[in-house]
Short mmCIF file of C-alpha atoms in Angstrom, two decimals:
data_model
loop_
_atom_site.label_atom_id
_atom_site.label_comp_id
_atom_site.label_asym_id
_atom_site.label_seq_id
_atom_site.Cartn_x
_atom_site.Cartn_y
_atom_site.Cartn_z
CA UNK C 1 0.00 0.00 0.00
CA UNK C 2 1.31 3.19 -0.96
CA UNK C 3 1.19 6.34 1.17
CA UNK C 4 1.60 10.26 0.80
CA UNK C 5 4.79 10.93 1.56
CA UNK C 6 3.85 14.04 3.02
CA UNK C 7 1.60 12.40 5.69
CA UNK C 8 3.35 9.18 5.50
CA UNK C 9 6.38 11.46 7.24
CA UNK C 10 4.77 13.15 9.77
CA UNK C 11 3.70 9.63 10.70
CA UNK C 12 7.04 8.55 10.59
CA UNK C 13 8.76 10.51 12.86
CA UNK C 14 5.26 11.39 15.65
CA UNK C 15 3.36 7.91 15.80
CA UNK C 16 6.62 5.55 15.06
CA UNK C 17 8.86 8.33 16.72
CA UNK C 18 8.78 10.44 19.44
CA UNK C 19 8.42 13.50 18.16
CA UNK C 20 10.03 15.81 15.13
CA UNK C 21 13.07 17.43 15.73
CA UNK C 22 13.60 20.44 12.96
CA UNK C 23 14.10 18.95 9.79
CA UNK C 24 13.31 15.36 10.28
CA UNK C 25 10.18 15.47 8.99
CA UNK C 26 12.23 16.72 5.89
CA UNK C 27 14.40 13.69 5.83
CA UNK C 28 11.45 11.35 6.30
CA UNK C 29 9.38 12.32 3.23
CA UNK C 30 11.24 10.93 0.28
CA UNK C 31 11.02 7.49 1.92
CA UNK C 32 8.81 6.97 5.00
CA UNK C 33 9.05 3.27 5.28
CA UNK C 34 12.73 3.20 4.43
CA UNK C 35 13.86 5.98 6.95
CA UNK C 36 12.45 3.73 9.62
CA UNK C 37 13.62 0.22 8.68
CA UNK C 38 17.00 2.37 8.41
CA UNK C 39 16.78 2.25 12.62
CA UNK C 40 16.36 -1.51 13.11
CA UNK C 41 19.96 -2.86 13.58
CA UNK C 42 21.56 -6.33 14.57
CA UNK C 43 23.12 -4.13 17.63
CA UNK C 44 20.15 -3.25 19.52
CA UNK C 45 19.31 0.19 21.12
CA UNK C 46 21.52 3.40 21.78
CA UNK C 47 22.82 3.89 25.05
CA UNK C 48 22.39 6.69 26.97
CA UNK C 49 25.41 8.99 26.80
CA UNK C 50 27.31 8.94 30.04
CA UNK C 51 29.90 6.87 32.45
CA UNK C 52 27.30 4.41 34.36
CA UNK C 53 28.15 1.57 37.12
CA UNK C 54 27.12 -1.77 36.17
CA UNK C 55 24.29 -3.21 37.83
CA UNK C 56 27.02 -5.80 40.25
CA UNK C 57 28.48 -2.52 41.32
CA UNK C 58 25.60 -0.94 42.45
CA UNK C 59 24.32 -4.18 44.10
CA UNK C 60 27.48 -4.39 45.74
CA UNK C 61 27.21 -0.40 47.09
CA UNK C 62 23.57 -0.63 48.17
CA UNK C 63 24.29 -3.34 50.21
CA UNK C 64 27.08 -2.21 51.76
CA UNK C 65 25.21 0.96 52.34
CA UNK C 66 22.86 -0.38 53.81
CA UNK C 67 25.04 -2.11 56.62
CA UNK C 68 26.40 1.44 56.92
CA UNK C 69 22.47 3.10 57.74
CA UNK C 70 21.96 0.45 59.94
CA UNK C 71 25.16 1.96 61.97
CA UNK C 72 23.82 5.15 61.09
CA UNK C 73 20.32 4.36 62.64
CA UNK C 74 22.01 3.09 66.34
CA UNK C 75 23.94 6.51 66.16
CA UNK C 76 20.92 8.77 65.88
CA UNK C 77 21.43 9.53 61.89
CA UNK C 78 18.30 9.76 59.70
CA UNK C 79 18.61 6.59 57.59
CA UNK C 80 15.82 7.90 55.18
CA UNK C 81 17.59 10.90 54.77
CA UNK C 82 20.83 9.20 53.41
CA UNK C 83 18.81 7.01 51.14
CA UNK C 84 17.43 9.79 49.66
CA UNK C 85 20.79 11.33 48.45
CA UNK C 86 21.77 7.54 47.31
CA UNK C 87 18.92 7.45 44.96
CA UNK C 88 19.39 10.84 44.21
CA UNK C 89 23.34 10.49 43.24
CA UNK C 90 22.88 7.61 41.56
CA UNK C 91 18.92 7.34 39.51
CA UNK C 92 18.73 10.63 38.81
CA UNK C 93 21.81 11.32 36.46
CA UNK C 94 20.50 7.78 34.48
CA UNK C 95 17.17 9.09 34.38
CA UNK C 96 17.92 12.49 32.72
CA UNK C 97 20.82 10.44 30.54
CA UNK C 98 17.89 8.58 29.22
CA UNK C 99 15.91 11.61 28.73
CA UNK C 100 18.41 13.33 26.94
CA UNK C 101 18.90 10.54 24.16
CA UNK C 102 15.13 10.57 23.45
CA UNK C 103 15.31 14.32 23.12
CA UNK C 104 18.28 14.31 20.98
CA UNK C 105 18.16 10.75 19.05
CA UNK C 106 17.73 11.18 15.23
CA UNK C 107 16.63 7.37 15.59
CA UNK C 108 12.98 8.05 17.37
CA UNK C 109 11.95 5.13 16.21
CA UNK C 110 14.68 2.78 17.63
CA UNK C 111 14.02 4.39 21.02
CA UNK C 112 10.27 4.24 20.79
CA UNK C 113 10.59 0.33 20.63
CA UNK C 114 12.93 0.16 23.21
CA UNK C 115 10.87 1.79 24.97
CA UNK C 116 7.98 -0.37 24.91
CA UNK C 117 10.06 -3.41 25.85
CA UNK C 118 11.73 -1.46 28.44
CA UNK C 119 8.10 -1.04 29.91
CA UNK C 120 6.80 -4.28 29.07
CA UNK C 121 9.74 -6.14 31.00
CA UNK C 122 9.08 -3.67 33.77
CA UNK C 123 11.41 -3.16 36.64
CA UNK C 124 10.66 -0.17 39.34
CA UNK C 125 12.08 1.62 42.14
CA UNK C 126 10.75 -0.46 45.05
CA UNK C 127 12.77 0.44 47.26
CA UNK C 128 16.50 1.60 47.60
CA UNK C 129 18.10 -1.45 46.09
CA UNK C 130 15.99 -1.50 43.05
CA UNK C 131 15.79 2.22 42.72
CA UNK C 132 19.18 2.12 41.33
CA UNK C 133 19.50 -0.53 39.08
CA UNK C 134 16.71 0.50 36.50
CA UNK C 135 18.86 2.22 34.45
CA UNK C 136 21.64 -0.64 34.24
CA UNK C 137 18.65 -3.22 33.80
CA UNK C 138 17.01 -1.43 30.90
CA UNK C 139 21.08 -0.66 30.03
CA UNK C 140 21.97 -4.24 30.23
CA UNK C 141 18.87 -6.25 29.38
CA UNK C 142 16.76 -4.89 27.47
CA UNK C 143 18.69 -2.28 25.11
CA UNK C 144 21.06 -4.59 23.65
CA UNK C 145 18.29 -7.47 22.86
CA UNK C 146 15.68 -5.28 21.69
CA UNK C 147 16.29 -6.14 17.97
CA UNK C 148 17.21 -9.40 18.16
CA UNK C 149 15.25 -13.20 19.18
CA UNK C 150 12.80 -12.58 21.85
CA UNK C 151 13.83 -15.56 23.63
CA UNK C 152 17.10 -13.59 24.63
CA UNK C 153 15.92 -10.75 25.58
CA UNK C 154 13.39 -12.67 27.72
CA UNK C 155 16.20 -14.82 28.97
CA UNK C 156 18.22 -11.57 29.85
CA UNK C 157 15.69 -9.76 31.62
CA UNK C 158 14.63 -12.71 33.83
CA UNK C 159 18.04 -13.44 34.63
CA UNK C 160 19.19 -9.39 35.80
CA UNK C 161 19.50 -8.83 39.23
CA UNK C 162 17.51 -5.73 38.83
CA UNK C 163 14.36 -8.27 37.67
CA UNK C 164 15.63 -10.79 40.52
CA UNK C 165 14.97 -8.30 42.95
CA UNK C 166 12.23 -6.27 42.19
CA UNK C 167 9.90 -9.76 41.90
CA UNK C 168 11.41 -10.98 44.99
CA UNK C 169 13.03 -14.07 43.33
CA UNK C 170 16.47 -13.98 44.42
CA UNK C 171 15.93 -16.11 47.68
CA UNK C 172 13.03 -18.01 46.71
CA UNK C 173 13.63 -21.54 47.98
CA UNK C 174 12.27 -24.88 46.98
CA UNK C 175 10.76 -26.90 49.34
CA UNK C 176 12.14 -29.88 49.45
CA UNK C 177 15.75 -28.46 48.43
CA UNK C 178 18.61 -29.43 49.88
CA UNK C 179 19.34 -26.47 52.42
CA UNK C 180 16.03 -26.76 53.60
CA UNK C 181 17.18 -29.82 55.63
CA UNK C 182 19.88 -27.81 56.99
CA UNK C 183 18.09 -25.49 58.24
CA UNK C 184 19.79 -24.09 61.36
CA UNK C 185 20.98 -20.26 63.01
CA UNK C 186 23.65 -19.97 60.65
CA UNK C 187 21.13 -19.51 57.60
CA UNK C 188 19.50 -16.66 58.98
CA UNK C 189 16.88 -15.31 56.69
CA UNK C 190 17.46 -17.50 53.96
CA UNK C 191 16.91 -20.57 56.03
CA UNK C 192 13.36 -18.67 56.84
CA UNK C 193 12.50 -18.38 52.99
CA UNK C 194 10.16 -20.22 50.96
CA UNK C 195 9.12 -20.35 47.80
CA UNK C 196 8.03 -17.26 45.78
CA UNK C 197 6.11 -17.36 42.67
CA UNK C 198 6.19 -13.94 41.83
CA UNK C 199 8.62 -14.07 39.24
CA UNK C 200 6.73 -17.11 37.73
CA UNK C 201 3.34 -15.43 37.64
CA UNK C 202 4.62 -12.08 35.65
CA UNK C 203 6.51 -14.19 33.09
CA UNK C 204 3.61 -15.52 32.42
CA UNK C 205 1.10 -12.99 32.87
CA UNK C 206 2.58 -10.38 31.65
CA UNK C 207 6.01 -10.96 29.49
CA UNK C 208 5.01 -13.92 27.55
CA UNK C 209 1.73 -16.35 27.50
CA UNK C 210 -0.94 -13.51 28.91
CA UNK C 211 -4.00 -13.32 30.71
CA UNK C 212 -6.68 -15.97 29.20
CA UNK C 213 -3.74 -18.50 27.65
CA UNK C 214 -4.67 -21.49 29.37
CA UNK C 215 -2.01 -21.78 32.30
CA UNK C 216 -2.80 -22.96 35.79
CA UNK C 217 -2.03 -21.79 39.03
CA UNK C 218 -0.76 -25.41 39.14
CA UNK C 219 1.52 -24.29 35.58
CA UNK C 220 2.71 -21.36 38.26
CA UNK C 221 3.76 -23.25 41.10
CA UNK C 222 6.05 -25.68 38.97
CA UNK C 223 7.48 -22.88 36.89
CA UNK C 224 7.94 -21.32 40.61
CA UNK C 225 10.43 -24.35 41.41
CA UNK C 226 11.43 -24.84 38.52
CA UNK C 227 12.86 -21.04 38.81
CA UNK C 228 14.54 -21.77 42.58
CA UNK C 229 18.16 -21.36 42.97
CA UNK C 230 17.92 -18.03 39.92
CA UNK C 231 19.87 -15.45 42.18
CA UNK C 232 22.21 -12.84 42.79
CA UNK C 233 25.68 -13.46 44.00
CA UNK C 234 26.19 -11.32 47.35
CA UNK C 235 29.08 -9.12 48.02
CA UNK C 236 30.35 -11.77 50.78
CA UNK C 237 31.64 -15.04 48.43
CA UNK C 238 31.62 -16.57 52.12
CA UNK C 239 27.98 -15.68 53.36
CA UNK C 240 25.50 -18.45 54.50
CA UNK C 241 28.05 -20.08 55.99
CA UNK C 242 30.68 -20.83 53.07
CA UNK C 243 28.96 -23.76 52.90
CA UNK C 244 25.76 -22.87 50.18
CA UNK C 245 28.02 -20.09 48.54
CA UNK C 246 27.71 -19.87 44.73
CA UNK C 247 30.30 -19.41 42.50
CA UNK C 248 30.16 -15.55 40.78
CA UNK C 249 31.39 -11.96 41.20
CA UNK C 250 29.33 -10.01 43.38
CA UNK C 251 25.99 -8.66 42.14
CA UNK C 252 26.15 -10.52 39.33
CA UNK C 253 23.10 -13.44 38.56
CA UNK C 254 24.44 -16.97 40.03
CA UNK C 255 22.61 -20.46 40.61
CA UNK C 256 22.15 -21.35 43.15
CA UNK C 257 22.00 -24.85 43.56
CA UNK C 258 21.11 -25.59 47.35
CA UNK C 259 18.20 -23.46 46.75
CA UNK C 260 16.96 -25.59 44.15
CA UNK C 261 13.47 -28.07 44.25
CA UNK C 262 14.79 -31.25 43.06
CA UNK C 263 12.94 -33.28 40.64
CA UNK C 264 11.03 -32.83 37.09
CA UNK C 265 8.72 -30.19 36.81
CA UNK C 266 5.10 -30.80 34.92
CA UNK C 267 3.91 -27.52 32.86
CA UNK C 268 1.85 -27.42 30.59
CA UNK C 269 0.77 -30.74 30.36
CA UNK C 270 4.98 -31.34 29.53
CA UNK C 271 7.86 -32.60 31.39
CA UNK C 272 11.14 -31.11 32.39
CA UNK C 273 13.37 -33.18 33.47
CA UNK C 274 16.47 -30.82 33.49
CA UNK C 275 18.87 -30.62 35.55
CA UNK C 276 19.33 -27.29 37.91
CA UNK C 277 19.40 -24.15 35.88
CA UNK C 278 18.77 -25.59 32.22
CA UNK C 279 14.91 -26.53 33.94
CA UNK C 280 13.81 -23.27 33.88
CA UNK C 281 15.92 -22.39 30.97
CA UNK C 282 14.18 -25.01 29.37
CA UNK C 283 10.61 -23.57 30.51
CA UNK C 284 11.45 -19.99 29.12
CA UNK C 285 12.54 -21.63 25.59
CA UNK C 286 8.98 -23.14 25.52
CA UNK C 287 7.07 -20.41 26.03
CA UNK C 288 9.11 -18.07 24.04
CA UNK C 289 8.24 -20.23 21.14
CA UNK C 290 4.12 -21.03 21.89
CA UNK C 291 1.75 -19.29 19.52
CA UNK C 292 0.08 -17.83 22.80
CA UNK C 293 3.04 -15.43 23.45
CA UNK C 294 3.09 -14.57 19.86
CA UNK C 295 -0.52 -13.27 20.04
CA UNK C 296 0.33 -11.46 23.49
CA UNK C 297 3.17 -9.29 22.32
CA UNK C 298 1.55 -8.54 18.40
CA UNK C 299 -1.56 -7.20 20.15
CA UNK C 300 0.88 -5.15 22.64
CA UNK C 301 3.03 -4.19 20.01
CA UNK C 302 -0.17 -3.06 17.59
CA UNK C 303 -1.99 -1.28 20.60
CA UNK C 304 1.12 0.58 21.38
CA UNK C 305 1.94 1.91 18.11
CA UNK C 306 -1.24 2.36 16.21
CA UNK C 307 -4.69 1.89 18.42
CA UNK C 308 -5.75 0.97 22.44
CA UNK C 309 -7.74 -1.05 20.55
CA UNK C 310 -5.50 -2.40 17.96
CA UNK C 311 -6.58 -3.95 14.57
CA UNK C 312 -6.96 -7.38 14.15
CA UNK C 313 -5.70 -7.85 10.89
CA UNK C 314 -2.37 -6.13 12.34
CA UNK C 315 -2.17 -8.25 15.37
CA UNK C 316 -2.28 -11.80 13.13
CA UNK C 317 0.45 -10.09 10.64
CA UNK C 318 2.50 -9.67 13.33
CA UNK C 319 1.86 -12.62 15.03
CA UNK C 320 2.54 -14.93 11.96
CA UNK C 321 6.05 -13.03 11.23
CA UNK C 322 7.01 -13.39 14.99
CA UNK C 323 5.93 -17.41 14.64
CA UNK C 324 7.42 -17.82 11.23
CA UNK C 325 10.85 -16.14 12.36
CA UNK C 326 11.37 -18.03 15.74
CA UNK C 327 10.54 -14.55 17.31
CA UNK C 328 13.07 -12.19 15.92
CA UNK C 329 11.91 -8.28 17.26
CA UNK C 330 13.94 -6.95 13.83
CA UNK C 331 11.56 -8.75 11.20
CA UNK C 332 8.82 -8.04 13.66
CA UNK C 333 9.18 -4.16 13.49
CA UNK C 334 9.92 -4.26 9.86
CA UNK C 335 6.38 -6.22 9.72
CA UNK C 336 5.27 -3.68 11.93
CA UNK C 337 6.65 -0.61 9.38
CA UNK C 338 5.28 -2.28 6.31
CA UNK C 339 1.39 -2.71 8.07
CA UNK C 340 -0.74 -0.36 6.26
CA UNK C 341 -3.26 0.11 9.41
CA UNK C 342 0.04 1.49 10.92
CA UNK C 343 -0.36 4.57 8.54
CA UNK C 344 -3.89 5.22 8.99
CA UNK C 345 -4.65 8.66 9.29
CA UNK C 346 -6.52 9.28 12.35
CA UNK C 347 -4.15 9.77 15.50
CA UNK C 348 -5.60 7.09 17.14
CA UNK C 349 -2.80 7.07 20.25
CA UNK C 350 -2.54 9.33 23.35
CA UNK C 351 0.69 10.37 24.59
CA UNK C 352 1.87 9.48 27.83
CA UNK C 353 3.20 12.16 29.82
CA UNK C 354 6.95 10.94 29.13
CA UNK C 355 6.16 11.21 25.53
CA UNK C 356 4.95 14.91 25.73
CA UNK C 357 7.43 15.87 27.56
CA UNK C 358 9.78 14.55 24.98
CA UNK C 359 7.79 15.25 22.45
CA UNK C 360 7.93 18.96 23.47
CA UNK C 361 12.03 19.20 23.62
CA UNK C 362 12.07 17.95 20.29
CA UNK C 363 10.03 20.36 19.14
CA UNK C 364 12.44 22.97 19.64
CA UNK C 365 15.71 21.11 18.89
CA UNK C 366 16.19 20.69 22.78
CA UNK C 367 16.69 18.28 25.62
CA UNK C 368 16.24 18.64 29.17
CA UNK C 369 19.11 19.76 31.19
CA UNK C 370 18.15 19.26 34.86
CA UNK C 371 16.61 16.37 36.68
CA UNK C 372 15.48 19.03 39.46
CA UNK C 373 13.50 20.53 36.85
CA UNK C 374 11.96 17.59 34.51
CA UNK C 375 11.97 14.90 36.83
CA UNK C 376 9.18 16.63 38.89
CA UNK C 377 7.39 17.88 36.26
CA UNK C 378 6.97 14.27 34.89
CA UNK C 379 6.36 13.04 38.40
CA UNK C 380 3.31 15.99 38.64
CA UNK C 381 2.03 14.53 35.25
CA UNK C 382 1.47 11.15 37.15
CA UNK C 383 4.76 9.19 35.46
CA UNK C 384 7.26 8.99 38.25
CA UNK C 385 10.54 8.45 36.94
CA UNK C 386 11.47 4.37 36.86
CA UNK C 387 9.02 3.96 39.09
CA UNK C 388 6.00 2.27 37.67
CA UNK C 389 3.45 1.24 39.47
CA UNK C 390 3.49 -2.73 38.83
CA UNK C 391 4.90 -4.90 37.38
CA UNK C 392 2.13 -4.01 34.56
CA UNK C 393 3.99 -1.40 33.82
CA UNK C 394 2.64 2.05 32.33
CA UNK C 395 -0.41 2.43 31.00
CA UNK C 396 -0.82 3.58 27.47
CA UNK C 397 -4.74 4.28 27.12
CA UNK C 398 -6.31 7.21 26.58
CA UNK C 399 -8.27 7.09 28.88
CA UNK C 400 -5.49 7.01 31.58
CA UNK C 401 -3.90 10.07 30.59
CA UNK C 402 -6.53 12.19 29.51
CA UNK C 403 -8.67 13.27 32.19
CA UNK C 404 -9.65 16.58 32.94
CA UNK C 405 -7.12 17.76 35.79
CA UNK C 406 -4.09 15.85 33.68
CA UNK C 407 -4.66 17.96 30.57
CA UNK C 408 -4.82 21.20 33.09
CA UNK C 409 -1.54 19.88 34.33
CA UNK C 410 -0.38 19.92 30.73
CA UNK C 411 -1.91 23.33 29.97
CA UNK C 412 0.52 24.33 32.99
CA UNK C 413 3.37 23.21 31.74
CA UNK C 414 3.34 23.51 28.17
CA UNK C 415 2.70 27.47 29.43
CA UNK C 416 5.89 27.40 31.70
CA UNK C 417 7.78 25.87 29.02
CA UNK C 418 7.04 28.16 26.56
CA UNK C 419 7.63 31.14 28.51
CA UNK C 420 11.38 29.87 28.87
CA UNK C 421 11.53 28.32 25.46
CA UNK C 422 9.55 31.17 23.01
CA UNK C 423 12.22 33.95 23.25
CA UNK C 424 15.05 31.68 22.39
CA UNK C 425 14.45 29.51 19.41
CA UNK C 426 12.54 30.00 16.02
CA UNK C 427 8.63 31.40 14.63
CA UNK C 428 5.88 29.18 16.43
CA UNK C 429 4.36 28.85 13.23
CA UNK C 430 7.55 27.10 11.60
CA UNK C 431 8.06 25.23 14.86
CA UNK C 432 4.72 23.92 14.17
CA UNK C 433 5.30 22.93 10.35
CA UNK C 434 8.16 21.56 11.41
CA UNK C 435 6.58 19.09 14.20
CA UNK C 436 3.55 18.12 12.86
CA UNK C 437 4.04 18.77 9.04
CA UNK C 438 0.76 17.30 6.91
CA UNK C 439 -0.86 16.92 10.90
CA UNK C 440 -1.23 20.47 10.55
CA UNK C 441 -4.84 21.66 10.44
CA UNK C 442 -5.86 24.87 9.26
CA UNK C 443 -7.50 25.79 12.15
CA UNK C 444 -4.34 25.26 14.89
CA UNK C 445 -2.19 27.31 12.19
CA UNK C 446 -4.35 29.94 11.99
CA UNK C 447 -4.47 29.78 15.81
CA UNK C 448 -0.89 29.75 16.09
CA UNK C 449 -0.51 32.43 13.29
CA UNK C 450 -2.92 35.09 15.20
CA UNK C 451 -1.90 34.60 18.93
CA UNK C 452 -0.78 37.58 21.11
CA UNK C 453 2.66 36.37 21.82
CA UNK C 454 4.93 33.93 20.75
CA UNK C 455 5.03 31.82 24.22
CA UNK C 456 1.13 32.06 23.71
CA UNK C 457 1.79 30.47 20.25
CA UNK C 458 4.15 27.81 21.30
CA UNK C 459 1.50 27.05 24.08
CA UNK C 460 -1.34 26.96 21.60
CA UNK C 461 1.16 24.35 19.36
CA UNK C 462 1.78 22.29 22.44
CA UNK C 463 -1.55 21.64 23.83
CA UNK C 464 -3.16 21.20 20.27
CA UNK C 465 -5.11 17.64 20.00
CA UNK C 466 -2.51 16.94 16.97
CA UNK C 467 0.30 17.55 18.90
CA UNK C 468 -1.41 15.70 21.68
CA UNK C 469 -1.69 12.64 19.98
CA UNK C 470 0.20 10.49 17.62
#
């Protein structure tokens, strides 16, 4: 199906993208299609620019840190306090790293759909120890996988010690494993621990199979102990003991085989009689490949990109290419680019506050500059920075973001940011033909064209419905 190319680029670079920057609208138009395919690569994502510790190192600081607060706490210190300026010195600068890239990328594309698996493998700021390895999860796992077989990016996220954490798994114990017959003072809290299905459940609820697929509470459980002895390697090669110690640098994901429920495991009406970690290895490989997950991640791919209530015709496209590939995310987003229901018209999509934000900066030709500033803003426009509120992730309805007293909160800031931003960078009306292009309507240019001031302009731009939407 062929498309305007004038239309077919503003769709390019808003609803595939996040936003035009001045003059990529421009570069879109002789070749829609092709300028995005040009931003799938073997590679994976972009990283955020910056010098970042590794996940193990922060593991390793937290919990060294948090021996020192306990001190802190006997000596009268305010432990909260001193957490705050951990999270501060360390998620903040990754946050606004991350920011910065989707203001600045001339890939929009290859960010949006990191972004989406960056949400849909969802780790969040829990508490101090997960609060800082978000950025090196979405750094480690998911960016470097997001182009490539599904089944390694699931297997890469599952096995972080930022996902670990956050879903509790990293001391889940098997039953019948063999330190629970030792159990004794010298476990302490991991001789106390049972098993956790957490992890279990949201693999299958929400990263792979989905709601409705046919699994069992029963299919849980198994997959539970199937998953005992996935862990983190603590900063103390010794603790436990000596005698349960696994072998791995510090922070880093170990097995943990005292931890372990011996024996097969029966999911899915199959058995997996694997040895240790290959069991649940072996579990993940499955349901990587079954037509169920296929169907999960085209409909959350198509309602993400085009519709909340996507097309079916789109979903079974994508589906069949994921199915027909052995789940490789590159052929998917090509199938994805070459969709015509992608292209419709109608901006069917609502932008989540993130996106506006973003959306705004690159607008302009800007990015933001200070956490102080943008991470509160985004915080006020109900999208705390990594810290979603389950393991659901973000919403990305409409009907989520567009209330009444959230577009206020937009009207407020779009005001405040035009204010700053009007008397430094171009005409409001060429910023507009510049971010929407063929989106345009007559009546928001002619708005735009006849307002008092320019920050009154760049407002009117800002909080337009096409600017709004995607």
């Amino acid at each position: 199906m062929s498309i305007d190319p004038n239309l077919g680029a503003s769709i390019a670079v808003t609803r595939f993208g996040l936003g035009a920057r001045p003059g990529e609208i421009d570069a879109a138009r002789p070749d829609p299609r092709g300028y995005l395919k040009a931003q799938v690569r073997a590679s994976g994502a972009d990283q955020p620019a910056g010098t970042f510790e590794t996940s193990a190192k922060h593991f390793v600081e937290v919990r060294e840190y948090q021996i020192e607060r306990r001190q802190d706490r006997k000596a009268g210190v305010d432990p909260v306090q001193d957490a705050l300026r951990q999270i501060r010195a360390t998620a903040q600068p990754e946050f606004l790293a991350r920011a910065q890239l989707a203001a600045q990328t001339d890939a929009s594309f290859r960010e949006r759909w990191t972004l989406f698996w960056c949400n849909h493998f969802t780790v969040a700021s829990k508490n101090l120890q997960t609060a800082v390895l978000v950025g090196p999860f979405e750094r480690e796992a998911i960016r470097p996988h997001v182009f490539g077989r599904f089944e390694d990016l699931l297997a890469a996220s599952t096995m972080h010690p930022g996902m670990l954490l956050y879903l509790d798994q990293a001391q889940s114990v098997g039953p019948n494993s063999p330190i629970m017959s030792m159990r004794g003072p010298g476990l302490g809290k991991l001789g106390q621990s049972g098993l956790n299905e957490n992890l279990a459940r949201e693999i299958l609820e929400l990263h792979t199979l989905g709601v409705g697929s046919g699994y069992t509470q029963a299919d849980v459980t198994e997959f539970a102990r199937a998953l005992t002895g996935w862990s983190v390697q603590g900063p103390n090669a010794g603790q436990y003991g000596g005698r349960f110690a696994s072998a791995g640098e510090p922070g880093q994901f170990t097995f943990r085989a005292m931890l372990h429920e011996p024996g097969a495991r029966h999911i899915f009406g199959k058995s997996y009689n694997q040895d240790g970690i290959a069991q649940a290895g072996a579990v993940l490989h499955d349901i990587a490949g079954s037509p169920a997950t296929a169907h999960h991640l085209a409909t959350k791919i198509a309602r993400h990109f085009v519709a909340d209530d996507p097309p079916p015709a789109l979903v079974a496209r994508l589906e069949r290419v994921y199915l027909q590939s052995d789940g490789r995310l590159d052929l998917v987003a090509n199938a994805l680019i070459d969709a015509p229901e992608a292209w419709a018209p109608q901006q069917a999509k609502f932008k989540t506050p993130y996106e506006f934000l973003i959306s705004g900066y690159r607008a302009i030709g800007a990015a933001p500059q200070d956490f102080t500033k943008f991470g509160p803003v985004l915080t006020g426009l109900g999208q705390q920075p990594f810290n979603a509120p389950s393991p659901k992730g973000w919403a990305e309805d409409a009907q989520t973001w567009a209330a009444p007293d959230a577009i206020v909160k937009r009207m407020s800031w779009s005001e405040a940011f035009s204010q700053v931003a009007a008397p430094v960078v171009g005409q409001p009306t060429q910023i507009a033909e510049n971010s929407l292009g063929a989106q345009l309507t007559p009546p928001v240019a002619l708005a735009i064209a006849r307002a008092e001031s320019r920050p009154e302009a760049l407002s009117i731009l800002l909080m337009s419905p096409e600017f709004q939407r995607r």
